[in-house]
Short mmCIF file of C-alpha atoms in Angstrom, two decimals:
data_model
loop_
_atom_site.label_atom_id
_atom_site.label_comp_id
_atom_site.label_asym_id
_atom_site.label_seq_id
_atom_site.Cartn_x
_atom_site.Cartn_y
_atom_site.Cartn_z
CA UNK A 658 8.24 -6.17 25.33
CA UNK A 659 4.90 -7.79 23.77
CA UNK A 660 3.93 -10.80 24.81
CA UNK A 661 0.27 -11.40 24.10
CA UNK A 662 -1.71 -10.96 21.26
CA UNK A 663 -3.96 -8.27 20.79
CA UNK A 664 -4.32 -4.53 20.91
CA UNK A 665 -1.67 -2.18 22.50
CA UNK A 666 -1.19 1.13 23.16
CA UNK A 667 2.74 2.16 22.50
CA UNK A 668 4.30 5.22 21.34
CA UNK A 669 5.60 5.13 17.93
CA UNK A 670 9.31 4.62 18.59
CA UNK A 671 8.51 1.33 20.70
CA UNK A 672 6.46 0.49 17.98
CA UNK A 673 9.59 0.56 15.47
CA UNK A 674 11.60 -1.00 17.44
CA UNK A 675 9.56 -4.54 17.22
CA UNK A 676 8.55 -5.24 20.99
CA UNK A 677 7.50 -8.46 19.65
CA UNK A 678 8.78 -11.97 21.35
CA UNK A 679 10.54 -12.56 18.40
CA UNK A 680 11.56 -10.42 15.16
CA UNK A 681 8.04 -9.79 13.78
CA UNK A 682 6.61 -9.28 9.92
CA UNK A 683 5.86 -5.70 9.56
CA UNK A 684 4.07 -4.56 6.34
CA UNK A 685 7.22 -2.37 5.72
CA UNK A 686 9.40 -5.35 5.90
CA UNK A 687 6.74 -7.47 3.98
CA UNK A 688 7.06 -5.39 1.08
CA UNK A 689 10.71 -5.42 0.97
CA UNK A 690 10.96 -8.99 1.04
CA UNK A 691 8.12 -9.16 -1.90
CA UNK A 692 9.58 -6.64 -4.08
CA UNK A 693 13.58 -7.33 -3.20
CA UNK A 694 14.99 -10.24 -1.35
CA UNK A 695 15.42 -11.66 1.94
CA UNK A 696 18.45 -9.67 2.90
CA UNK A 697 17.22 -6.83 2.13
CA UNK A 698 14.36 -7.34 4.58
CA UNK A 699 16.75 -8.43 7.47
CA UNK A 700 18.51 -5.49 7.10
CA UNK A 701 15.41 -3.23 7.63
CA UNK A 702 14.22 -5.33 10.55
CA UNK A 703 15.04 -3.25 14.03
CA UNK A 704 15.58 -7.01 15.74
CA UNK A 705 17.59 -9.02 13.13
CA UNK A 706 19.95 -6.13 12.06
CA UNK A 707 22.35 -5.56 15.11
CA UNK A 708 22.97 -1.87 12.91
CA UNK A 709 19.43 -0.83 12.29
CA UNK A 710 18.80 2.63 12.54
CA UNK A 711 15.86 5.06 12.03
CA UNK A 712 15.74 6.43 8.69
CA UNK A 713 15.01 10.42 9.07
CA UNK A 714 13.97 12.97 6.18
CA UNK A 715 12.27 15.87 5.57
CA UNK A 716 9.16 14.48 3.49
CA UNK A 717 8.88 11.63 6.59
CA UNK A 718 8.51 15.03 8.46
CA UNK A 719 5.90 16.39 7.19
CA UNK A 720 3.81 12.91 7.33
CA UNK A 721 4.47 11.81 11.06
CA UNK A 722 3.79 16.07 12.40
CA UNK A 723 0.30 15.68 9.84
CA UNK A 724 -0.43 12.29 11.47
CA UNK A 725 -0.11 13.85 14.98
CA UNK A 726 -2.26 16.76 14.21
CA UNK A 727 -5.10 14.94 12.67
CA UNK A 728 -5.30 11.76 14.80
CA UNK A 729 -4.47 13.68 17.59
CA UNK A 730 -1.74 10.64 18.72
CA UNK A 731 1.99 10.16 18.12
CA UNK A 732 5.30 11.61 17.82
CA UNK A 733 4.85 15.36 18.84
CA UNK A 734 6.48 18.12 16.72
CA UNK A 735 8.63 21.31 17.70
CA UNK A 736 9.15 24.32 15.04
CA UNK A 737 12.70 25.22 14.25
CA UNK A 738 13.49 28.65 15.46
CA UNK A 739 13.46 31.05 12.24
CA UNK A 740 16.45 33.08 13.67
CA UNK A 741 18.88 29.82 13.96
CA UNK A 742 18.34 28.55 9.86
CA UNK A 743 20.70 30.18 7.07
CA UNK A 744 19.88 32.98 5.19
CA UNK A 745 18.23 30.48 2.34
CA UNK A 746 16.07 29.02 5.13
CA UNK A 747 17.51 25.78 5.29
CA UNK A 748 18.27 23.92 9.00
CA UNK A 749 22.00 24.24 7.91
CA UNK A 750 23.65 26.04 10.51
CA UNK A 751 25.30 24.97 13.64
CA UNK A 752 22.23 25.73 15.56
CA UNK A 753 19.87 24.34 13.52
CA UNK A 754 21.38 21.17 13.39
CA UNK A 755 21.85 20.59 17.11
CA UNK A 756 18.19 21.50 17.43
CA UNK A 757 16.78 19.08 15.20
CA UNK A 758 19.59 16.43 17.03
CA UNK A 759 17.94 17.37 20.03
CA UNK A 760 14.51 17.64 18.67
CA UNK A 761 14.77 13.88 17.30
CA UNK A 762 16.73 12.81 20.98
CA UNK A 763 13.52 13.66 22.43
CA UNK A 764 11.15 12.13 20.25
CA UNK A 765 10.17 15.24 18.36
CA UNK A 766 9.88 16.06 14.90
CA UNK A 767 11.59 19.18 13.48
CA UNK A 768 9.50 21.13 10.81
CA UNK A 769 9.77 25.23 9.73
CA UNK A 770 7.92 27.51 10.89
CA UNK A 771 5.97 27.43 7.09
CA UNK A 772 5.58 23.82 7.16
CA UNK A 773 3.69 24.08 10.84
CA UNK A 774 1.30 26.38 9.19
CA UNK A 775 0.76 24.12 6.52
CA UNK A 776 0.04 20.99 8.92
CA UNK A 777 -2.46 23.01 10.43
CA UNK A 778 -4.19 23.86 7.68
CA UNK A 779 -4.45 20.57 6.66
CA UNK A 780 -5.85 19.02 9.72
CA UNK A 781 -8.17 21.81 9.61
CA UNK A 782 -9.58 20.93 6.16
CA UNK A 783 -9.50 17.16 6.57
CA UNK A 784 -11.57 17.12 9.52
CA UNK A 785 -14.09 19.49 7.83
CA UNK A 786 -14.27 16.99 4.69
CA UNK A 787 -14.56 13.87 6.75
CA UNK A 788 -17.26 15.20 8.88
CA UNK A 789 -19.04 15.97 5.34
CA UNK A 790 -18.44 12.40 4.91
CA UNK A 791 -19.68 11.34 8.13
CA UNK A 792 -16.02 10.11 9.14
CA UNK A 793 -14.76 11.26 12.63
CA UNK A 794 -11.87 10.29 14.19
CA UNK A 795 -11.31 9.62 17.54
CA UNK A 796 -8.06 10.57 19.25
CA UNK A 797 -8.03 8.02 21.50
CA UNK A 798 -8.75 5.37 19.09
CA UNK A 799 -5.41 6.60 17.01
CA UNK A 800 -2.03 4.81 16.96
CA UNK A 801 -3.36 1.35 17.67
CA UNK A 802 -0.45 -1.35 17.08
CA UNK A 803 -1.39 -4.95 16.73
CA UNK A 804 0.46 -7.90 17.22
CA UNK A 805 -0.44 -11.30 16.30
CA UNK A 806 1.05 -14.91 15.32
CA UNK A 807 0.14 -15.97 11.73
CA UNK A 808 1.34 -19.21 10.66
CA UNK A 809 3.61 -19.40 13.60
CA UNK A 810 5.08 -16.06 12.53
CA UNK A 811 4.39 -12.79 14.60
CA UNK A 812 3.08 -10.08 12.59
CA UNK A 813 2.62 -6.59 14.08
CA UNK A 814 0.91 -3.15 12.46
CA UNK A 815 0.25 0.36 13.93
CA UNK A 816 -3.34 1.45 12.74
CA UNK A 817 -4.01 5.09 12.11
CA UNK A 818 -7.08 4.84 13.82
CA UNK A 819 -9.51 2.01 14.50
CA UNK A 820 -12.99 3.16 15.21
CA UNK A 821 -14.78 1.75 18.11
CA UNK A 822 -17.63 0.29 15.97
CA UNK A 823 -16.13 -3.05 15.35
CA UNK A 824 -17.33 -3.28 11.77
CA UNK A 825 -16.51 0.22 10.64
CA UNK A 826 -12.98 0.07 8.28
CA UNK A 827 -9.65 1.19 9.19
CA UNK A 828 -7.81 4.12 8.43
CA UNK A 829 -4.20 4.81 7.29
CA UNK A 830 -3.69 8.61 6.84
CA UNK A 831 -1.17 9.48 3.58
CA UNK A 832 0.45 12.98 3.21
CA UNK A 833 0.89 13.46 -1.16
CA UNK A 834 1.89 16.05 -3.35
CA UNK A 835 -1.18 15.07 -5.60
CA UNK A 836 -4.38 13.32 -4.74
CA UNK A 837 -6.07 12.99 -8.08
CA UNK A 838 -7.43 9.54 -8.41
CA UNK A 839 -4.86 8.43 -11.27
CA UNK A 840 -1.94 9.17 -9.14
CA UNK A 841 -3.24 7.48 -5.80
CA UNK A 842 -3.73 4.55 -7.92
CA UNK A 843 0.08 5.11 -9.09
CA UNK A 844 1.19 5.93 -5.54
CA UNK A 845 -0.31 2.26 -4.30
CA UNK A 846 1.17 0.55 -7.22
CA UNK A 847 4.43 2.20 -6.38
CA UNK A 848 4.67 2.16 -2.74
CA UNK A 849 2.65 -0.95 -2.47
CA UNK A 850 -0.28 0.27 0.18
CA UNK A 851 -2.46 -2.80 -1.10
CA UNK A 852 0.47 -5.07 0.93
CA UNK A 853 0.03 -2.61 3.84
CA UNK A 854 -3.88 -2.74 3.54
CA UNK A 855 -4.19 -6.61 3.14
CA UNK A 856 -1.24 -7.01 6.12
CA UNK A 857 -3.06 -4.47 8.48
CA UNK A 858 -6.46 -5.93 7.94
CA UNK A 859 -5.06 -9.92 8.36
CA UNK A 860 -2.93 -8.85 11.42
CA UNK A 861 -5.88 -7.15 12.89
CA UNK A 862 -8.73 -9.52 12.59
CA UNK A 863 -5.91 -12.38 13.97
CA UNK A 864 -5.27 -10.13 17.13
CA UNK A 865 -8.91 -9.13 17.44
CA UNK A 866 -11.14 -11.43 15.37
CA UNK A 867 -12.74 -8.54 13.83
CA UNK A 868 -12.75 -8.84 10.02
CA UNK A 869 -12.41 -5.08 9.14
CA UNK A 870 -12.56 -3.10 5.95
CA UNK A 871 -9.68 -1.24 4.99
CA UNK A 872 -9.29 3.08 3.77
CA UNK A 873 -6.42 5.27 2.95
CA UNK A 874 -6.85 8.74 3.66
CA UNK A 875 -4.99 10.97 1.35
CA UNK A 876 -4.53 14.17 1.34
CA UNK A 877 -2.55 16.72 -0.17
CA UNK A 878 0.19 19.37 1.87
CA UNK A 879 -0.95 22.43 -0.58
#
């Protein structure tokens, strides 16, 4: 459990499960209660829902193994063996399925052999393009929640990475099918990353006083 404001280093599942002292205002749950009502946000809160449960598919997947090979942090990932999927590839069979069960029981994510590849590649030629950008990022300054009281409400956020520099922005890493500039501006429209930025920087600068820009990441799986 959380008790004091500031910066904390937690693994992702604590995270999601809202060590704060009290049910806290996530960005997640921010947007839900924006866009659809108050229910709906208790019922996606870990601490007011007594039923609350991880939500788990394939395109999540893909994001949280890319997080963990780019910012070097977070939930590790384990390939399904090729010999235990059906003969269509899919993680169908008996096998398959109590591997990714057990995968997920340890706090691993599942992927194909194909998708591991892919991840690879990708943290490969995101590093090169940030370095051309003269953007590095710092393993151990990845996964960095912050929790905070706002208005007498506790508000929590799990930063991608946080440089040390105290005036250099934050990062949020996205995984996308497309990264032209037209459909990132859909993607934030539609998935509402300017609540997550504005949330993450407020949350941050109450739990740190730093007053820190804010940058998405994107980058495509092909």
């Amino acid at each position: 459990m959380i008790t004091t404001q500031g910066i904390h280093t937690i693994s992702e599942t604590e995270y999601h499960s809202d060590p704060a002292p009290e049910a806290s205002l996530s960005s997640t749950v921010a947007k839900i209660l924006l866009g659809q009502s108050p229910l709906h946000a208790f019922m996606a809160s870990p601490r007011l829902n007594p039923n609350w449960e991880p939500v788990n598919k394939k395109t999540f997947d893909i994001g949280r193994a890319a997080h963990r090979e780019v910012l070097g942090r977070g939930a590790d990932w384990t390939v399904i063996p090729a010999e235990i999927l059906a003969s269509n590839g899919a993680a169908s069979t008996k096998e398959a399925k109590a591997f990714v069960e057990d995968a997920r029981a340890r706090g691993q994510t599942p992927i194909k052999a194909d998708d591991a590849d892919a991840i690879k590649m990708m943290a490969l030629k995101l590093h090169l393009r940030l370095k051309d950008m003269g953007i590095t990022l710092d393993p151990t300054r990845s996964e960095q929640a912050a929790f905070a009281r706002i208005d007498d409400v506790w508000c929590r956020c799990l930063v991608d990475n946080a440089p040390g520099n105290a005036r250099a922005p934050l990062y949020d890493l996205k995984t996308t099918t497309d990264a032209n500039p037209d459909k990132i501006v859909r993607a934030i429209m539609d998935y509402g990353y300017d609540v997550q930025a504005e949330h993450y920087r407020q949350t941050w600068k109450a739990a740190t006083g730093e007053d820190r820009p804010f940058r998405f990441i994107f980058i495509e799986k092909e």
